[in-house]
Amino acid sequence: MLQIKNIQKSFKDNVVLDGIDIKIEKGDVVVLLGPSGSGKTTLLRCINFLEKADSGSILFDDLTADFTSITKREIAAFRKKTGFVFQNYNLFNNKTALENVAIGLIHARKIPPTEAYEISKKALDKVGLNDKYDFYPSQLSGGQQQRVGIARAFAFNPYVILFDEPTSALDPELISEVLFIMRQLAKEGTTMLVVTHEMSFAQEVANHVIFMDKGKIVEQGTPEEVFTQTKEERTKQFLRRINHFSDYAI
């Protein structure tokens, strides 16, 4: 479904992605783990062309392109297949929840406003915000704002949703409501690539876990393989530092 081959990305002399290969099938929930600066967010941003990779190729169903020569038209075609949930919501403060979801459908997809608002209402209903259509971001909690962000991504009916640490900006008591929505999406077969530090989510929901460090994939496998049958010492060091996994045999 989605395959990234040998993606490379540097910022001046700092190599951020160093030959990453990833393959995601329909219905997969793939979680990217790793310390800050390991390249996880940059990888997502390159997949969605928010950053330009230096080299490598991308295959998405019937679309294929080289990162070094991809055209604007090809980028637009790839973006139609993805949704992106940002770490800090990225909502328009002067627009309601409904308008925040609909605006991309109207301007990027050229969907008539009446139809766009109906799609947006269904997306907000799906994340439990059917009573918040007319609320502005300032009137919503952080968890509710992030749910608007998820609804916005879902409204595009993407083949895969990319989540960039969707709970990192939330107070602990609000994290569960966002993870609940993500779990529901996973149960319904939504394909997801998730950067997160929520280890319980990775262990319970993901079917594939990738641990990155210094721009490389250090270890990958099922949650059981990565968390309880860990092979690489660097992965073990990372997991030991996370108290949530102190009871696991690593």
mmCIF file of C-alpha atoms in Angstrom:
data_model
loop_
_atom_site.group_PDB
_atom_site.id
_atom_site.type_symbol
_atom_site.label_atom_id
_atom_site.label_comp_id
_atom_site.label_asym_id
_atom_site.label_seq_id
_atom_site.Cartn_x
_atom_site.Cartn_y
_atom_site.Cartn_z
ATOM 1 C CA MET A 1 0.000 0.000 0.000
ATOM 2 C CA LEU A 2 2.601 2.578 1.143
ATOM 3 C CA GLN A 3 6.294 1.893 0.730
ATOM 4 C CA ILE A 4 9.225 4.190 1.430
ATOM 5 C CA LYS A 5 12.622 3.142 0.120
ATOM 6 C CA ASN A 6 16.010 4.466 1.217
ATOM 7 C CA ILE A 7 14.765 7.898 2.282
ATOM 8 C CA GLN A 8 17.556 10.317 3.138
ATOM 9 C CA LYS A 9 17.276 13.742 4.738
ATOM 10 C CA SER A 10 19.890 16.116 6.155
ATOM 11 C CA PHE A 11 19.766 19.604 7.581
ATOM 12 C CA LYS A 12 23.170 20.972 6.578
ATOM 13 C CA ASP A 13 25.659 18.530 8.157
ATOM 14 C CA ASN A 14 23.075 16.884 10.428
ATOM 15 C CA VAL A 15 21.837 13.584 8.968
ATOM 16 C CA VAL A 16 18.251 13.182 10.192
ATOM 17 C CA LEU A 17 17.116 10.235 8.050
ATOM 18 C CA ASP A 18 19.734 7.766 6.920
ATOM 19 C CA GLY A 19 18.323 5.182 4.542
ATOM 20 C CA ILE A 20 14.892 4.426 6.035
ATOM 21 C CA ASP A 21 12.751 1.672 4.471
ATOM 22 C CA ILE A 22 9.120 1.251 5.585
ATOM 23 C CA LYS A 23 6.230 -0.748 4.168
ATOM 24 C CA ILE A 24 2.658 -0.266 5.406
ATOM 25 C CA GLU A 25 -0.273 -2.422 4.324
ATOM 26 C CA LYS A 26 -3.940 -1.502 4.445
ATOM 27 C CA GLY A 27 -5.280 -1.694 8.014
ATOM 28 C CA ASP A 28 -1.835 -1.592 9.641
ATOM 29 C CA VAL A 29 -1.223 0.450 12.774
ATOM 30 C CA VAL A 30 2.499 1.192 12.736
ATOM 31 C CA VAL A 31 4.041 3.005 15.697
ATOM 32 C CA LEU A 32 7.356 4.867 15.493
ATOM 33 C CA LEU A 33 9.282 5.040 18.764
ATOM 34 C CA GLY A 34 12.570 6.658 19.619
ATOM 35 C CA PRO A 35 14.264 9.449 21.531
ATOM 36 C CA SER A 36 13.859 13.094 20.570
ATOM 37 C CA GLY A 37 15.904 13.888 17.502
ATOM 38 C CA SER A 38 15.794 10.355 16.110
ATOM 39 C CA GLY A 39 14.040 11.482 12.902
ATOM 40 C CA LYS A 40 10.479 10.279 13.558
ATOM 41 C CA THR A 41 8.659 13.541 12.923
ATOM 42 C CA THR A 42 10.874 14.398 9.961
ATOM 43 C CA LEU A 43 9.977 11.041 8.428
ATOM 44 C CA LEU A 44 6.249 11.799 8.701
ATOM 45 C CA ARG A 45 6.734 15.271 7.290
ATOM 46 C CA CYS A 46 8.699 13.901 4.333
ATOM 47 C CA ILE A 47 6.001 11.308 3.629
ATOM 48 C CA ASN A 48 3.431 14.122 3.510
ATOM 49 C CA PHE A 49 5.834 16.456 1.669
ATOM 50 C CA LEU A 50 5.846 19.051 4.420
ATOM 51 C CA GLU A 51 9.624 18.542 4.224
ATOM 52 C CA LYS A 52 11.532 17.698 1.073
ATOM 53 C CA ALA A 53 13.575 14.519 1.353
ATOM 54 C CA ASP A 54 17.022 14.581 -0.240
ATOM 55 C CA SER A 55 16.661 11.189 -1.910
ATOM 56 C CA GLY A 56 14.719 7.951 -1.894
ATOM 57 C CA SER A 57 11.438 6.861 -3.430
ATOM 58 C CA ILE A 58 7.807 6.521 -2.419
ATOM 59 C CA LEU A 59 5.221 4.031 -3.681
ATOM 60 C CA PHE A 60 1.562 4.534 -2.785
ATOM 61 C CA ASP A 61 -0.826 2.100 -4.459
ATOM 62 C CA ASP A 62 -0.587 3.021 -8.158
ATOM 63 C CA LEU A 63 1.525 6.120 -7.542
ATOM 64 C CA THR A 64 5.303 6.056 -7.472
ATOM 65 C CA ALA A 65 7.854 8.854 -7.420
ATOM 66 C CA ASP A 66 11.446 9.698 -6.647
ATOM 67 C CA PHE A 67 11.838 12.283 -3.897
ATOM 68 C CA THR A 68 14.504 14.149 -5.871
ATOM 69 C CA SER A 69 12.375 14.715 -8.969
ATOM 70 C CA ILE A 70 8.770 14.664 -7.747
ATOM 71 C CA THR A 71 6.498 17.285 -9.327
ATOM 72 C CA LYS A 72 3.913 19.528 -7.656
ATOM 73 C CA ARG A 73 1.147 17.572 -9.374
ATOM 74 C CA GLU A 74 2.523 14.293 -8.003
ATOM 75 C CA ILE A 75 2.795 15.784 -4.509
ATOM 76 C CA ALA A 76 -0.864 16.852 -4.696
ATOM 77 C CA ALA A 77 -1.844 13.327 -5.748
ATOM 78 C CA PHE A 78 0.079 11.748 -2.859
ATOM 79 C CA ARG A 79 -1.361 14.205 -0.331
ATOM 80 C CA LYS A 80 -4.892 13.245 -1.345
ATOM 81 C CA LYS A 81 -4.165 9.802 0.041
ATOM 82 C CA THR A 82 -2.986 10.972 3.470
ATOM 83 C CA GLY A 83 -4.291 12.811 6.506
ATOM 84 C CA PHE A 84 -1.999 14.511 9.009
ATOM 85 C CA VAL A 85 -2.680 15.043 12.722
ATOM 86 C CA PHE A 86 -0.302 17.631 14.145
ATOM 87 C CA GLN A 87 1.257 17.730 17.585
ATOM 88 C CA ASN A 88 -0.108 21.202 18.363
ATOM 89 C CA TYR A 89 -3.500 20.891 16.621
ATOM 90 C CA ASN A 90 -2.850 23.582 13.936
ATOM 91 C CA LEU A 91 -6.425 24.875 14.090
ATOM 92 C CA PHE A 92 -7.564 28.286 12.855
ATOM 93 C CA ASN A 93 -8.448 30.237 15.998
ATOM 94 C CA ASN A 94 -10.974 32.419 14.171
ATOM 95 C CA LYS A 95 -12.938 29.478 12.805
ATOM 96 C CA THR A 96 -15.342 27.083 14.499
ATOM 97 C CA ALA A 97 -14.677 23.377 14.851
ATOM 98 C CA LEU A 98 -16.945 22.742 11.866
ATOM 99 C CA GLU A 99 -15.204 25.381 9.763
ATOM 100 C CA ASN A 100 -11.768 24.022 10.696
ATOM 101 C CA VAL A 101 -12.729 20.606 9.355
ATOM 102 C CA ALA A 102 -14.536 21.897 6.260
ATOM 103 C CA ILE A 103 -11.997 24.457 5.050
ATOM 104 C CA GLY A 104 -9.600 21.912 3.571
ATOM 105 C CA LEU A 105 -12.395 20.050 1.815
ATOM 106 C CA ILE A 106 -13.643 23.275 0.236
ATOM 107 C CA HIS A 107 -10.320 24.796 -0.802
ATOM 108 C CA ALA A 108 -8.034 21.771 -1.341
ATOM 109 C CA ARG A 109 -10.565 19.240 -2.602
ATOM 110 C CA LYS A 110 -12.917 21.748 -4.256
ATOM 111 C CA ILE A 111 -15.934 20.107 -2.624
ATOM 112 C CA PRO A 112 -19.058 22.331 -2.619
ATOM 113 C CA PRO A 113 -19.540 23.972 0.807
ATOM 114 C CA THR A 114 -22.888 22.304 1.545
ATOM 115 C CA GLU A 115 -21.410 18.845 0.938
ATOM 116 C CA ALA A 116 -18.193 19.743 2.769
ATOM 117 C CA TYR A 117 -20.103 20.756 5.892
ATOM 118 C CA GLU A 118 -22.101 17.530 5.871
ATOM 119 C CA ILE A 119 -18.884 15.489 5.626
ATOM 120 C CA SER A 120 -17.376 17.597 8.406
ATOM 121 C CA LYS A 121 -20.342 17.055 10.710
ATOM 122 C CA LYS A 122 -20.051 13.294 10.273
ATOM 123 C CA ALA A 123 -16.305 13.478 11.013
ATOM 124 C CA LEU A 124 -16.901 15.506 14.186
ATOM 125 C CA ASP A 125 -19.660 13.097 15.220
ATOM 126 C CA LYS A 126 -17.188 10.266 14.854
ATOM 127 C CA VAL A 127 -14.801 11.834 17.390
ATOM 128 C CA GLY A 128 -17.584 12.637 19.853
ATOM 129 C CA LEU A 129 -17.933 16.352 19.120
ATOM 130 C CA ASN A 130 -21.461 16.437 17.725
ATOM 131 C CA ASP A 131 -22.324 19.181 20.248
ATOM 132 C CA LYS A 132 -19.274 21.349 19.457
ATOM 133 C CA TYR A 133 -19.797 22.293 15.801
ATOM 134 C CA ASP A 134 -19.997 26.024 16.549
ATOM 135 C CA PHE A 135 -17.291 26.178 19.217
ATOM 136 C CA TYR A 136 -14.048 28.039 18.570
ATOM 137 C CA PRO A 137 -10.689 26.490 19.591
ATOM 138 C CA SER A 138 -10.477 28.830 22.596
ATOM 139 C CA GLN A 139 -13.724 27.299 23.863
ATOM 140 C CA LEU A 140 -12.418 23.736 23.599
ATOM 141 C CA SER A 141 -10.071 21.753 25.820
ATOM 142 C CA GLY A 142 -6.768 20.539 24.393
ATOM 143 C CA GLY A 143 -8.207 17.052 23.995
ATOM 144 C CA GLN A 144 -11.216 18.405 22.125
ATOM 145 C CA GLN A 145 -8.989 20.515 19.876
ATOM 146 C CA GLN A 146 -6.937 17.461 19.016
ATOM 147 C CA ARG A 147 -10.120 15.545 18.268
ATOM 148 C CA VAL A 148 -11.039 18.316 15.824
ATOM 149 C CA GLY A 149 -7.616 17.741 14.267
ATOM 150 C CA ILE A 150 -8.339 14.020 13.948
ATOM 151 C CA ALA A 151 -11.773 14.763 12.449
ATOM 152 C CA ARG A 152 -10.126 17.096 9.928
ATOM 153 C CA ALA A 153 -7.729 14.346 8.851
ATOM 154 C CA PHE A 154 -10.464 11.701 8.771
ATOM 155 C CA ALA A 155 -12.825 13.896 6.731
ATOM 156 C CA PHE A 156 -10.492 13.597 3.738
ATOM 157 C CA ASN A 157 -11.158 9.843 3.689
ATOM 158 C CA PRO A 158 -7.412 9.160 3.486
ATOM 159 C CA TYR A 159 -5.766 5.823 2.853
ATOM 160 C CA VAL A 160 -3.482 6.452 5.825
ATOM 161 C CA ILE A 161 -3.494 8.940 8.698
ATOM 162 C CA LEU A 162 -0.132 10.207 9.950
ATOM 163 C CA PHE A 163 -0.110 11.113 13.652
ATOM 164 C CA ASP A 164 2.757 13.264 14.944
ATOM 165 C CA GLU A 165 2.829 12.779 18.740
ATOM 166 C CA PRO A 166 -0.899 13.595 18.990
ATOM 167 C CA THR A 167 -0.974 13.565 22.812
ATOM 168 C CA SER A 168 2.323 15.286 23.648
ATOM 169 C CA ALA A 169 0.750 18.741 24.085
ATOM 170 C CA LEU A 170 -2.054 17.465 26.328
ATOM 171 C CA ASP A 171 -2.446 17.380 30.086
ATOM 172 C CA PRO A 172 -2.300 13.771 31.360
ATOM 173 C CA GLU A 173 -6.025 13.651 32.113
ATOM 174 C CA LEU A 174 -6.879 14.590 28.517
ATOM 175 C CA ILE A 175 -4.635 12.029 26.847
ATOM 176 C CA SER A 176 -7.052 9.148 27.347
ATOM 177 C CA GLU A 177 -9.853 10.766 25.336
ATOM 178 C CA VAL A 178 -7.610 11.171 22.290
ATOM 179 C CA LEU A 179 -6.188 7.651 22.600
ATOM 180 C CA PHE A 180 -9.738 6.304 22.879
ATOM 181 C CA ILE A 181 -10.611 7.841 19.496
ATOM 182 C CA MET A 182 -7.425 6.467 17.958
ATOM 183 C CA ARG A 183 -8.209 3.004 19.319
ATOM 184 C CA GLN A 184 -11.680 3.198 17.793
ATOM 185 C CA LEU A 185 -10.236 4.182 14.419
ATOM 186 C CA ALA A 186 -7.798 1.274 14.601
ATOM 187 C CA LYS A 187 -10.614 -1.176 15.397
ATOM 188 C CA GLU A 188 -12.457 0.054 12.316
ATOM 189 C CA GLY A 189 -9.445 -0.725 10.126
ATOM 190 C CA THR A 190 -8.030 2.763 9.669
ATOM 191 C CA THR A 191 -4.445 2.609 8.448
ATOM 192 C CA MET A 192 -2.248 4.639 10.765
ATOM 193 C CA LEU A 193 1.415 5.621 11.108
ATOM 194 C CA VAL A 194 1.870 7.034 14.600
ATOM 195 C CA VAL A 195 4.762 8.812 16.271
ATOM 196 C CA THR A 196 4.097 8.532 19.999
ATOM 197 C CA HIS A 197 5.583 8.058 23.456
ATOM 198 C CA GLU A 198 2.381 6.344 24.641
ATOM 199 C CA MET A 199 3.801 2.879 25.159
ATOM 200 C CA SER A 200 0.502 1.329 26.236
ATOM 201 C CA PHE A 201 -1.041 2.389 22.924
ATOM 202 C CA ALA A 202 1.897 0.940 21.004
ATOM 203 C CA GLN A 203 1.710 -2.337 22.887
ATOM 204 C CA GLU A 204 -2.071 -2.742 22.741
ATOM 205 C CA VAL A 205 -3.055 -1.297 19.363
ATOM 206 C CA ALA A 206 -0.093 -1.446 16.975
ATOM 207 C CA ASN A 207 0.572 -4.492 14.841
ATOM 208 C CA HIS A 208 4.062 -3.254 13.972
ATOM 209 C CA VAL A 209 6.508 -1.200 16.044
ATOM 210 C CA ILE A 210 9.618 0.550 14.743
ATOM 211 C CA PHE A 211 12.333 1.899 17.027
ATOM 212 C CA MET A 212 14.488 4.641 15.519
ATOM 213 C CA ASP A 213 17.656 6.303 16.720
ATOM 214 C CA LYS A 214 19.986 8.759 14.988
ATOM 215 C CA GLY A 215 18.046 8.587 11.740
ATOM 216 C CA LYS A 216 18.135 4.808 11.424
ATOM 217 C CA ILE A 217 15.784 1.937 12.171
ATOM 218 C CA VAL A 218 17.425 0.066 15.035
ATOM 219 C CA GLU A 219 14.761 -2.569 15.599
ATOM 220 C CA GLN A 220 11.277 -3.431 14.396
ATOM 221 C CA GLY A 221 8.683 -6.154 14.743
ATOM 222 C CA THR A 222 5.445 -6.964 16.498
ATOM 223 C CA PRO A 223 4.831 -5.248 19.855
ATOM 224 C CA GLU A 224 5.717 -8.481 21.626
ATOM 225 C CA GLU A 225 8.989 -8.804 19.717
ATOM 226 C CA VAL A 226 10.050 -5.217 20.370
ATOM 227 C CA PHE A 227 8.859 -4.891 23.988
ATOM 228 C CA THR A 228 9.358 -8.336 25.485
ATOM 229 C CA GLN A 229 11.804 -10.078 23.142
ATOM 230 C CA THR A 230 14.033 -7.075 22.523
ATOM 231 C CA LYS A 231 17.210 -7.914 20.628
ATOM 232 C CA GLU A 232 19.108 -4.646 20.311
ATOM 233 C CA GLU A 233 20.855 -3.115 23.326
ATOM 234 C CA ARG A 234 19.971 0.422 22.207
ATOM 235 C CA THR A 235 16.273 -0.485 22.224
ATOM 236 C CA LYS A 236 16.627 -2.012 25.682
ATOM 237 C CA GLN A 237 18.264 1.172 26.969
ATOM 238 C CA PHE A 238 15.390 3.266 25.621
ATOM 239 C CA LEU A 239 12.701 1.051 27.125
ATOM 240 C CA ARG A 240 14.431 0.870 30.509
ATOM 241 C CA ARG A 241 14.161 4.642 30.788
ATOM 242 C CA ILE A 242 10.403 4.494 30.471
ATOM 243 C CA ASN A 243 8.894 3.679 33.835
ATOM 244 C CA HIS A 244 5.724 2.377 32.257
ATOM 245 C CA PHE A 245 7.670 -0.623 31.031
ATOM 246 C CA SER A 246 9.636 -1.333 34.191
ATOM 247 C CA ASP A 247 7.672 -4.532 34.700
ATOM 248 C CA TYR A 248 8.526 -5.946 31.284
ATOM 249 C CA ALA A 249 11.381 -8.355 30.739
ATOM 250 C CA ILE A 250 13.762 -6.350 28.600
#
